[in-house]
Coordinates of C-alpha atoms in Angstrom, one line a residue:
Chain Z
M349 CA 136.3 164.2 -70.9
L350 CA 139.8 162.9 -70.9
F351 CA 142.7 164.8 -69.3
S352 CA 144.7 163.9 -72.3
S353 CA 142.2 165.3 -74.9
K354 CA 142.6 168.4 -76.9
E355 CA 139.2 169.8 -75.7
F356 CA 140.3 169.4 -72.0
L357 CA 143.8 170.9 -72.5
F358 CA 143.0 173.7 -74.8
L359 CA 139.5 174.8 -73.7
F360 CA 138.2 173.3 -70.5
L361 CA 141.3 173.6 -68.3
P362 CA 142.4 177.2 -69.3
I363 CA 138.8 178.6 -69.0
V364 CA 138.2 176.9 -65.6
A365 CA 141.6 177.8 -64.2
I366 CA 141.5 181.5 -65.3
V367 CA 138.0 182.1 -63.9
F368 CA 139.0 180.2 -60.7
V369 CA 142.0 182.3 -60.1
M370 CA 139.9 185.5 -60.6
L371 CA 137.3 184.2 -58.2
R372 CA 139.8 183.4 -55.5
R373 CA 140.9 187.0 -55.4
F374 CA 137.5 187.9 -54.0
G375 CA 138.3 185.8 -50.9
N376 CA 134.9 184.1 -50.9
Y377 CA 135.3 180.3 -51.2
R378 CA 131.6 179.8 -51.9
L379 CA 132.0 181.5 -55.3
C380 CA 134.9 179.2 -56.2
Q381 CA 132.9 176.3 -55.0
V382 CA 129.9 177.0 -57.3
W383 CA 132.3 177.5 -60.2
I384 CA 134.3 174.3 -59.7
M385 CA 131.1 172.2 -58.9
S386 CA 129.5 173.5 -62.2
A387 CA 132.8 172.8 -64.1
S388 CA 133.0 169.3 -62.6
L389 CA 129.4 168.4 -63.6
F390 CA 130.1 169.7 -67.1
F391 CA 133.3 167.7 -67.3
Y392 CA 131.5 164.6 -66.1
G393 CA 128.5 165.0 -68.5
W394 CA 130.7 165.8 -71.5
S395 CA 130.9 162.3 -72.9
D396 CA 127.4 161.1 -71.7
I397 CA 125.0 163.5 -70.0
R398 CA 122.7 160.6 -69.0
Q399 CA 125.2 159.6 -66.4
V400 CA 124.9 162.9 -64.5
P401 CA 121.6 162.1 -62.8
I402 CA 123.0 158.8 -61.5
L403 CA 126.0 160.7 -60.0
L404 CA 123.7 163.4 -58.5
G405 CA 121.2 160.8 -57.2
S406 CA 124.1 159.0 -55.4
V407 CA 125.4 162.3 -53.9
I408 CA 121.9 163.4 -52.7
F409 CA 121.1 160.0 -51.2
N410 CA 124.4 159.9 -49.3
Y411 CA 124.2 163.5 -48.2
V412 CA 120.7 162.9 -46.7
I413 CA 121.9 159.7 -44.9
C414 CA 125.0 161.4 -43.6
S415 CA 123.0 164.4 -42.3
W416 CA 120.6 162.1 -40.6
L417 CA 123.5 160.1 -39.0
Y418 CA 125.1 163.3 -37.7
R419 CA 121.8 164.3 -36.1
L420 CA 121.3 160.9 -34.5
N421 CA 124.9 160.9 -33.2
A422 CA 124.3 164.3 -31.7
A423 CA 121.3 162.9 -29.9
E424 CA 123.4 159.9 -28.6
T425 CA 120.2 158.1 -27.6
K426 CA 119.0 156.6 -30.8
V427 CA 121.7 153.9 -31.3
F428 CA 119.4 151.4 -33.0
L429 CA 118.0 153.9 -35.4
A430 CA 121.5 155.2 -36.2
R431 CA 122.5 151.6 -37.1
M432 CA 119.4 151.2 -39.3
V433 CA 120.1 154.4 -41.1
F434 CA 123.8 153.5 -41.5
W435 CA 123.0 150.1 -43.0
T436 CA 120.4 151.7 -45.3
G437 CA 123.1 153.9 -46.6
I438 CA 125.6 151.1 -47.1
I439 CA 123.1 148.8 -48.8
G440 CA 121.9 151.7 -51.0
N441 CA 125.4 152.3 -52.2
L442 CA 126.2 148.6 -52.8
A443 CA 122.9 148.2 -54.6
L444 CA 123.7 151.0 -57.0
L445 CA 127.1 149.6 -57.6
G446 CA 125.7 146.1 -57.8
Y447 CA 123.1 147.0 -60.3
Y448 CA 125.4 148.8 -62.7
K449 CA 128.5 146.7 -62.3
Y450 CA 127.7 143.2 -61.1
A451 CA 124.0 142.4 -61.8
V452 CA 124.5 141.0 -65.3
W453 CA 127.6 139.0 -64.3
L454 CA 125.9 137.6 -61.2
T455 CA 122.8 136.5 -63.1
G456 CA 125.1 134.8 -65.6
V457 CA 126.8 133.0 -62.8
Y458 CA 123.4 132.1 -61.3
S459 CA 122.2 130.8 -64.7
Q460 CA 125.3 128.6 -65.1
L461 CA 124.9 127.1 -61.6
T462 CA 121.2 126.4 -61.7
G463 CA 120.5 126.0 -65.5
L464 CA 117.7 128.6 -65.2
T465 CA 117.9 131.5 -67.6
V466 CA 117.7 134.9 -66.0
A467 CA 118.2 137.7 -68.5
L468 CA 118.9 141.2 -67.4
P469 CA 119.3 144.1 -69.9
E470 CA 122.9 145.2 -70.4
V471 CA 123.4 148.5 -68.7
L472 CA 126.2 151.0 -69.4
L473 CA 128.6 151.2 -66.5
P474 CA 128.5 154.9 -65.3
I475 CA 132.1 156.1 -65.5
G476 CA 133.7 156.6 -62.1
I477 CA 130.9 154.9 -60.2
S478 CA 133.3 152.5 -58.3
F479 CA 135.3 155.5 -57.2
Y480 CA 132.6 157.9 -56.1
T481 CA 130.7 155.1 -54.4
I482 CA 133.5 154.0 -52.2
M483 CA 134.5 157.6 -51.4
Q484 CA 131.0 158.2 -50.1
I485 CA 131.0 154.9 -48.2
M486 CA 134.0 156.3 -46.4
V487 CA 132.0 159.4 -45.4
L488 CA 129.1 157.2 -44.2
V489 CA 131.3 155.0 -42.0
D490 CA 133.0 158.1 -40.5
A491 CA 129.6 159.8 -39.9
Y492 CA 128.3 156.7 -38.2
E493 CA 131.4 156.4 -36.1
G494 CA 130.9 160.0 -35.0
D495 CA 133.4 161.9 -37.0
T496 CA 132.2 165.4 -36.2
E497 CA 133.5 167.2 -39.3
R498 CA 130.5 167.7 -41.5
A499 CA 129.8 169.8 -44.6
G500 CA 127.0 171.8 -46.2
F501 CA 125.4 170.3 -49.3
M502 CA 127.4 172.5 -51.7
E503 CA 130.7 171.5 -50.0
Y504 CA 129.8 167.9 -50.1
L505 CA 128.8 168.0 -53.7
T506 CA 131.9 169.9 -54.8
S507 CA 134.1 167.5 -52.9
V508 CA 132.6 164.3 -54.3
T509 CA 132.4 165.6 -57.8
F510 CA 135.8 167.5 -57.8
F511 CA 136.8 166.8 -61.4
P512 CA 140.5 166.0 -60.9
C513 CA 139.6 162.8 -58.9
L514 CA 136.1 162.1 -60.0
L515 CA 136.7 159.5 -62.7
S516 CA 139.5 157.3 -61.3
G517 CA 140.6 158.7 -58.0
P518 CA 143.0 158.9 -56.2
I519 CA 140.5 157.7 -53.6
L520 CA 140.3 160.0 -50.7
Q521 CA 138.0 160.8 -47.9
P522 CA 135.9 163.7 -49.2
T523 CA 136.3 165.3 -45.8
A524 CA 139.9 165.9 -46.7
V525 CA 138.7 167.9 -49.8
W526 CA 136.1 170.1 -48.1
S527 CA 138.4 171.0 -45.2
Q528 CA 141.0 172.2 -47.8
I529 CA 138.2 174.0 -49.8
R530 CA 137.4 176.1 -46.8
E531 CA 141.0 176.8 -46.0
Q532 CA 142.5 177.3 -49.4
W533 CA 139.8 178.8 -51.6
S534 CA 139.2 181.9 -49.4
K535 CA 142.8 183.0 -50.2
P536 CA 144.3 184.0 -53.6
S537 CA 146.0 181.3 -55.7
K538 CA 149.7 180.7 -55.1
A539 CA 152.1 180.7 -58.1
E540 CA 154.1 177.7 -56.7
Q541 CA 150.9 175.6 -56.5
F542 CA 150.3 176.3 -60.2
V543 CA 153.9 175.6 -61.2
G544 CA 154.0 172.3 -59.2
G545 CA 150.6 171.3 -60.6
I546 CA 151.5 172.0 -64.2
S547 CA 154.8 170.1 -63.8
L548 CA 153.2 167.0 -62.4
F549 CA 150.4 167.2 -65.0
S550 CA 153.1 167.4 -67.8
I551 CA 154.9 164.3 -66.5
G552 CA 151.6 162.4 -66.3
L553 CA 150.7 163.5 -69.8
V554 CA 154.0 162.1 -71.2
K555 CA 153.6 158.8 -69.2
K556 CA 150.1 158.3 -70.7
I557 CA 150.5 159.5 -74.3
A558 CA 154.1 158.8 -75.0
I559 CA 154.8 155.7 -73.0
A560 CA 151.6 153.8 -72.0
D561 CA 149.9 154.3 -75.4
S562 CA 153.1 153.1 -77.2
L563 CA 153.2 149.9 -75.1
A564 CA 149.5 149.5 -75.6
Q565 CA 149.8 148.6 -79.3
W566 CA 152.0 145.6 -78.5
A567 CA 150.1 144.5 -75.4
N568 CA 146.8 144.7 -77.3
S569 CA 148.0 142.8 -80.4
G570 CA 149.6 140.2 -78.1
F571 CA 146.5 139.5 -76.1
E572 CA 144.4 139.3 -79.3
M573 CA 146.9 136.8 -80.7
A574 CA 147.2 134.7 -77.5
G575 CA 147.4 131.0 -78.5
S576 CA 149.9 131.6 -81.3
L577 CA 152.6 133.5 -79.6
T578 CA 156.2 132.2 -79.2
M579 CA 157.6 132.2 -75.7
V580 CA 159.7 135.4 -76.0
E581 CA 156.8 137.1 -77.6
A582 CA 154.4 136.1 -74.8
W583 CA 156.8 137.4 -72.1
T584 CA 157.3 140.6 -74.0
V585 CA 153.5 141.1 -74.2
A586 CA 153.1 140.4 -70.5
L587 CA 155.9 142.9 -69.7
C588 CA 154.4 145.5 -72.1
Y589 CA 151.0 145.2 -70.4
T590 CA 152.4 145.4 -66.9
L591 CA 154.2 148.6 -67.8
Q592 CA 151.3 149.9 -69.8
L593 CA 149.0 149.6 -66.8
Y594 CA 151.6 151.3 -64.5
F595 CA 152.4 154.2 -66.8
D596 CA 148.7 154.6 -67.8
F597 CA 147.4 154.7 -64.2
S598 CA 150.3 156.5 -62.6
G599 CA 150.2 159.0 -65.5
Y600 CA 146.5 159.5 -64.9
T601 CA 147.2 160.0 -61.2
D602 CA 150.0 162.4 -61.8
M603 CA 147.6 164.5 -63.9
A604 CA 144.9 164.3 -61.3
V605 CA 147.2 165.2 -58.4
G606 CA 148.8 168.0 -60.6
L607 CA 145.3 169.4 -61.3
G608 CA 144.4 169.2 -57.7
R609 CA 147.5 171.3 -56.8
M610 CA 146.6 173.8 -59.5
F611 CA 143.3 174.3 -57.8
G612 CA 144.8 174.4 -54.3
I613 CA 143.7 170.9 -53.2
S614 CA 146.3 168.3 -52.1
L615 CA 145.4 164.8 -53.3
P616 CA 147.1 161.7 -52.0
V617 CA 150.0 160.1 -53.8
N618 CA 148.9 156.8 -55.5
F619 CA 152.1 155.2 -56.7
N620 CA 155.5 155.2 -55.1
T621 CA 157.8 153.4 -57.7
P622 CA 155.9 150.0 -57.1
F623 CA 158.2 148.0 -59.3
R624 CA 161.1 148.5 -56.8
S625 CA 159.3 146.3 -54.3
R626 CA 161.0 143.3 -53.0
N627 CA 157.9 141.6 -51.6
L628 CA 154.2 141.6 -52.1
I629 CA 153.4 143.5 -48.9
E630 CA 155.7 146.3 -50.0
F631 CA 154.2 146.2 -53.5
W632 CA 150.7 147.0 -52.0
Q633 CA 152.2 149.8 -50.0
R634 CA 153.4 151.3 -53.2
W635 CA 150.8 150.4 -55.8
H636 CA 147.4 152.1 -56.0
M637 CA 148.1 153.3 -52.5
S638 CA 144.7 155.1 -52.1
L639 CA 142.8 151.9 -52.8
S640 CA 145.1 150.0 -50.4
S641 CA 144.3 152.6 -47.7
F642 CA 140.6 152.2 -48.4
I643 CA 140.8 148.4 -48.3
T644 CA 142.9 148.4 -45.1
G645 CA 140.7 150.9 -43.3
Y646 CA 137.2 150.1 -44.5
V647 CA 137.4 146.4 -45.4
Y648 CA 140.3 144.7 -43.7
I649 CA 140.0 146.4 -40.3
P650 CA 136.2 145.6 -39.9
I651 CA 136.7 142.0 -41.0
A652 CA 139.7 141.6 -38.7
R653 CA 137.7 143.0 -35.8
W654 CA 134.8 140.8 -36.6
L655 CA 136.9 137.6 -36.6
P656 CA 138.5 136.2 -33.5
T657 CA 141.9 137.6 -32.5
G658 CA 145.1 135.8 -33.7
F659 CA 147.6 135.6 -36.4
G660 CA 145.8 132.9 -38.4
W661 CA 142.5 134.8 -38.3
S662 CA 144.3 138.0 -39.4
L663 CA 145.7 136.2 -42.4
Q664 CA 142.1 135.1 -43.3
A665 CA 141.0 138.7 -43.0
I666 CA 143.7 139.7 -45.4
L667 CA 142.7 137.0 -47.9
A668 CA 139.0 138.1 -47.7
A669 CA 140.0 141.8 -48.1
M670 CA 142.1 141.0 -51.2
L671 CA 139.3 139.0 -52.8
I672 CA 137.0 142.0 -52.3
S673 CA 139.7 144.3 -53.7
G674 CA 139.9 142.0 -56.8
L675 CA 136.1 142.0 -57.3
W676 CA 136.0 145.8 -56.9
H677 CA 138.0 146.0 -60.1
G678 CA 135.3 144.4 -62.2
A679 CA 132.6 141.8 -62.5
N680 CA 134.7 138.9 -63.8
W681 CA 136.2 135.8 -62.3
T682 CA 139.6 137.0 -63.6
F683 CA 139.5 139.8 -61.1
V684 CA 138.4 137.5 -58.3
V685 CA 141.3 135.1 -59.1
W686 CA 143.7 138.0 -59.4
G687 CA 142.7 139.3 -55.9
G688 CA 142.8 135.8 -54.5
L689 CA 146.3 135.2 -55.8
H690 CA 147.6 138.4 -54.4
G691 CA 145.8 137.7 -51.1
L692 CA 147.5 134.3 -50.9
A693 CA 150.8 135.7 -51.8
I694 CA 150.6 138.3 -49.0
V695 CA 149.7 135.5 -46.6
V696 CA 152.7 133.6 -47.7
N697 CA 154.8 136.7 -47.4
H698 CA 153.6 137.2 -43.7
L699 CA 154.4 133.5 -42.9
W700 CA 157.8 133.8 -44.6
A701 CA 158.6 136.9 -42.6
R702 CA 158.1 134.8 -39.4
T703 CA 160.9 132.5 -40.5
N704 CA 164.5 133.5 -40.5
I705 CA 165.1 132.7 -44.1
R706 CA 166.0 135.8 -46.1
L707 CA 166.5 135.9 -49.9
G708 CA 169.0 138.3 -51.4
A709 CA 167.8 141.6 -52.9
A710 CA 168.1 140.4 -56.5
A711 CA 166.2 137.1 -55.8
S712 CA 163.4 138.8 -53.8
W713 CA 163.0 141.5 -56.4
S714 CA 162.9 139.0 -59.3
L715 CA 160.4 136.7 -57.5
T716 CA 158.1 139.7 -56.7
F717 CA 158.2 141.2 -60.1
L718 CA 157.7 137.8 -61.8
F719 CA 154.6 137.2 -59.6
I720 CA 153.2 140.7 -60.4
L721 CA 153.8 140.2 -64.1
L722 CA 152.2 136.8 -64.3
T723 CA 149.2 137.8 -62.3
F724 CA 148.6 140.9 -64.5
V725 CA 148.1 138.4 -67.3
I726 CA 144.9 137.2 -65.6
F727 CA 144.0 140.8 -64.8
R728 CA 144.1 141.7 -68.4
A729 CA 142.6 138.6 -70.0
K730 CA 139.0 138.6 -71.1
N731 CA 138.2 135.5 -69.2
I732 CA 139.9 132.5 -67.4
D733 CA 140.2 130.5 -70.6
A734 CA 141.9 133.4 -72.4
A735 CA 144.3 133.7 -69.4
I736 CA 145.1 130.0 -69.6
T737 CA 145.8 130.3 -73.3
M738 CA 148.2 133.1 -72.6
Y739 CA 149.9 131.1 -69.8
K740 CA 150.5 128.2 -72.2
D741 CA 152.2 130.6 -74.6
L742 CA 154.3 132.0 -71.7
F743 CA 155.5 128.6 -70.8
G744 CA 156.5 127.7 -74.3
Q745 CA 153.5 126.1 -76.0
H746 CA 154.8 127.3 -79.4
G747 CA 158.5 126.8 -78.7
L748 CA 161.2 129.3 -78.1
I749 CA 162.5 131.5 -80.8
L750 CA 165.2 133.9 -79.8
P751 CA 166.2 137.1 -81.6
A752 CA 168.5 136.3 -84.6
V753 CA 171.3 138.5 -83.2
L754 CA 171.8 136.0 -80.4
A755 CA 172.4 133.1 -82.9
D756 CA 176.2 133.5 -82.9
K757 CA 176.5 133.4 -79.1
L758 CA 173.8 131.0 -78.2
G759 CA 173.8 128.7 -81.3
F760 CA 174.5 125.7 -79.1
L761 CA 170.9 125.9 -77.8
N762 CA 169.7 124.6 -81.2
T763 CA 170.2 121.1 -79.9
L764 CA 167.5 121.8 -77.2
G765 CA 165.0 122.9 -79.9
V766 CA 165.6 126.6 -79.6
K767 CA 165.3 128.5 -82.9
F768 CA 166.7 131.8 -83.9
G769 CA 165.0 134.4 -86.1
A770 CA 162.2 137.0 -86.1
C771 CA 160.5 136.4 -82.7
M772 CA 158.0 139.3 -82.7
T773 CA 156.1 138.4 -85.8
H774 CA 152.6 138.5 -84.2
I775 CA 152.9 141.7 -82.3
D776 CA 155.1 144.0 -84.3
P777 CA 154.2 144.6 -87.9
G778 CA 157.8 145.4 -88.7
M779 CA 158.9 142.1 -87.1
T780 CA 161.6 144.0 -85.2
N781 CA 162.6 143.5 -81.6
R782 CA 161.3 147.0 -80.7
P783 CA 158.6 145.7 -78.2
L784 CA 161.2 143.9 -76.2
V785 CA 163.7 146.7 -76.3
F786 CA 161.1 149.3 -75.3
G787 CA 159.6 147.0 -72.6
L788 CA 163.0 146.5 -71.0
T789 CA 163.9 150.2 -71.3
F790 CA 160.7 151.4 -69.6
L791 CA 161.1 148.8 -66.9
I792 CA 164.5 150.4 -66.1
F793 CA 162.7 153.8 -66.0
A794 CA 160.0 152.4 -63.7
V795 CA 162.5 150.9 -61.3
F796 CA 165.3 153.4 -61.2
F797 CA 163.7 156.8 -61.9
Q798 CA 162.7 159.1 -59.1
N799 CA 159.0 159.1 -58.3
S800 CA 157.3 162.0 -60.1
N801 CA 155.7 163.3 -56.9
K802 CA 159.0 163.4 -55.1
F803 CA 160.6 165.1 -58.2
V804 CA 158.0 167.9 -58.1
E805 CA 158.2 168.2 -54.3
D806 CA 162.0 168.6 -54.5
M807 CA 161.9 170.9 -57.5
Q808 CA 163.8 174.1 -57.2
P809 CA 162.7 177.2 -59.3
T810 CA 165.8 177.2 -61.4
L811 CA 166.3 177.7 -65.2
E812 CA 167.3 174.0 -65.5
T813 CA 164.1 172.8 -63.9
A814 CA 162.1 175.2 -66.1
I815 CA 163.8 173.7 -69.2
I816 CA 163.2 170.1 -68.1
I817 CA 159.5 170.8 -67.5
A818 CA 159.1 172.7 -70.8
V819 CA 160.7 169.8 -72.7
V820 CA 158.4 167.3 -70.9
F821 CA 155.3 169.4 -71.6
S822 CA 156.3 169.9 -75.3
V823 CA 156.8 166.1 -75.7
G824 CA 153.4 165.5 -74.3
L825 CA 151.9 168.2 -76.4
F826 CA 153.6 166.9 -79.6
H827 CA 152.3 163.4 -79.0
L828 CA 148.8 164.8 -78.3
I829 CA 148.7 166.9 -81.4
S830 CA 150.1 164.2 -83.7
A831 CA 148.0 161.4 -82.2
T832 CA 145.1 160.3 -84.4
H833 CA 143.4 158.6 -81.5
I834 CA 143.6 159.2 -77.8
S835 CA 142.9 156.1 -75.8
E836 CA 140.9 156.0 -72.6
F837 CA 142.7 155.5 -69.3
L838 CA 142.7 151.8 -68.4
Y839 CA 141.2 152.4 -65.0
F840 CA 138.1 154.1 -66.5
Q841 CA 136.7 150.6 -67.0
F842 CA 136.7 149.9 -63.3
Chain I
M1320 CA 155.3 160.0 -23.4
I1321 CA 154.9 156.3 -24.2
E1322 CA 153.8 154.2 -21.2
E1323 CA 155.8 151.1 -20.4
R1324 CA 152.5 149.2 -20.5
L1325 CA 151.9 150.2 -24.1
K1326 CA 155.5 149.5 -25.0
A1327 CA 155.2 146.0 -23.5
I1328 CA 152.1 145.2 -25.6
I1329 CA 153.8 146.3 -28.9
L1330 CA 157.0 144.4 -28.1
R1331 CA 155.0 141.3 -27.3
V1332 CA 152.9 141.4 -30.4
L1333 CA 155.9 142.2 -32.7
R1334 CA 158.0 139.6 -30.8
L1335 CA 160.8 142.1 -30.3
D1336 CA 163.2 142.1 -27.4
D1337 CA 163.4 145.8 -27.1
F1338 CA 162.9 149.0 -29.1
T1339 CA 163.0 152.7 -28.1
F1340 CA 159.6 154.3 -28.8
N1341 CA 158.9 158.0 -28.6
D1342 CA 155.8 160.0 -29.5
D1343 CA 156.9 160.4 -33.1
T1344 CA 157.8 156.8 -33.8
K1345 CA 155.9 155.7 -37.0
A1346 CA 154.8 152.1 -37.7
F1347 CA 157.2 151.8 -40.7
Q1348 CA 160.2 152.6 -38.4
V1349 CA 159.4 149.6 -36.2
P1350 CA 160.5 146.1 -37.4
G1351 CA 157.5 143.9 -38.3
W1352 CA 154.9 146.6 -37.8
D1353 CA 152.7 146.2 -40.9
S1354 CA 148.9 146.3 -41.6
L1355 CA 148.5 142.8 -40.1
S1356 CA 150.5 143.4 -36.9
H1357 CA 148.8 146.8 -36.6
M1358 CA 145.4 145.2 -36.1
M1359 CA 146.9 142.7 -33.7
I1360 CA 148.4 145.6 -31.7
I1361 CA 145.0 147.4 -31.7
T1362 CA 143.2 144.3 -30.6
A1363 CA 145.7 143.7 -27.8
V1364 CA 145.5 147.3 -26.7
E1365 CA 141.7 147.2 -26.6
K1366 CA 141.9 144.0 -24.5
E1367 CA 144.5 145.3 -22.1
Y1368 CA 143.0 148.7 -21.5
C1369 CA 139.3 147.6 -21.9
I1370 CA 138.6 150.3 -24.5
R1371 CA 137.1 150.3 -28.0
L1372 CA 138.9 152.3 -30.7
R1373 CA 136.8 153.6 -33.6
N1374 CA 137.6 152.8 -37.2
V1375 CA 138.2 156.5 -37.9
E1376 CA 140.6 156.7 -35.0
I1377 CA 142.6 153.7 -36.1
I1378 CA 142.9 155.1 -39.7
K1379 CA 143.9 158.5 -38.6
M1380 CA 146.5 157.3 -36.2
K1381 CA 150.0 158.2 -37.5
S1382 CA 152.4 157.5 -34.7
V1383 CA 152.8 155.6 -31.4
G1384 CA 152.3 158.9 -29.7
D1385 CA 148.8 159.2 -31.4
L1386 CA 148.0 155.7 -30.1
Q1387 CA 149.1 156.7 -26.5
A1388 CA 147.0 159.9 -26.8
L1389 CA 144.0 158.0 -27.9
I1390 CA 144.3 155.6 -25.0
D1391 CA 144.7 158.5 -22.6
S1392 CA 141.6 160.2 -24.0
K1393 CA 139.3 157.3 -23.1
P1394 CA 138.3 156.0 -19.7
H1395 CA 140.3 152.9 -19.4
K1396 CA 141.4 150.1 -17.0
R1397 CA 144.4 151.0 -15.0
S1398 CA 147.2 148.5 -14.8
S1399 CA 146.7 145.9 -12.2

């Protein structure tokens, strides 16, 4: 079920929230737990009930392994057995993810390399599997390392399947959810939690339906027409996709964090105005922050500790971690290359930081944003060839046509082969400059507007705030009701 | 309170001449303290104090004071 669907907004959410508020009055968090767990499984199974057993199987497997690890840790004598149990858990999780997400791709790569045909049946990727798998790997690692906070099965199940963050994060240690469940759900709901939650949800709804889905039409047409786009058109498409991805995913996260708040659970912030970044290190501290935390804590740190000490080795650990981060996004070379490019850029960034050369704010911002935009082309492309086709368009394969309005001022460029006229013929049916104007406008929003989480944090209960939120919610609702098709969130495919 | 010994390790890894640390000092407040130098500091601390920090402990660490408390909580080698 999508957060931005009518059935979620008008049926599921009101029913679940009203019953939840009533149950919280009893002061027994277990009642709330049963209700939210049931609601989460219903939410998950709504689009395809066949995926529920896979989710439950994963949860039961991990819970059994974790319980065993806790017992072995308490005994403090069975170190070897604990290591075996831990690796069984890790391999089990990776095998599940590998089977559904990577098996078909890997056999394709194997067939290409060896010439032998290995055919595996196509399997449908269970939604959210990448997210709930790594969240449970976090619990396993912590249990193995002796994190003493443990949960009963119902707490564990409710935390992992908690519907606001089940499908696409934000990624958090389930321990953080169950400790809040115990603390929060035994007390009555607070009005301010609901108000803050609804406000953030409304902002997310507008980001998704009004902004991301508008940009999607141009980004999608552009990538379909790659190979015939003019230069301005190609850059507009790349800009529209970059912003679509940001508004789509940050919109989803705002809705998820908002829902979490409504249900008394604080979820981590995932985006902190990432397009303000002036270098790649900063970008990864602001973009998909919960994934960055996971990659730092559970991929980079173990690799860095495994390698010898030293600056050069640490850089290699970063590169390896970023390649894994890229591959986590999907079974395609495009993601591996994307992760590798970002890893290399972060390495260059660290090396650069050791010199005394400093670029100005405008130059460092432009370079960073240009790199992000160009690498999102490969992230979006269906395969490497499609990405190369798009890059050729971006670098002027089909010449440069500038908007006709610029002909008077820049007419002298004619001598260099620059033409003037309709330059959005492939991506905008009306052949207007709307995609470029919208793209640049939303870029200004993304860079200069206050972060939505910060806005809600600082929100004062005034009439002015109420009007702003009511307008935002109405805009979202208007788009939702008038939309003929609600698109899925982009990160659902990961 | 932050020991001079810990301060010296951090300054050496970050190649800083001096910096005033207190218990609440966060990584982002210290020039050059990012995820890469964080691990270099952890490794240097482990070597200097002959201790082993767990993954969970490294992740949960929020300030220099937390790092000091973590060192103090483990049996470690005294300065020679």
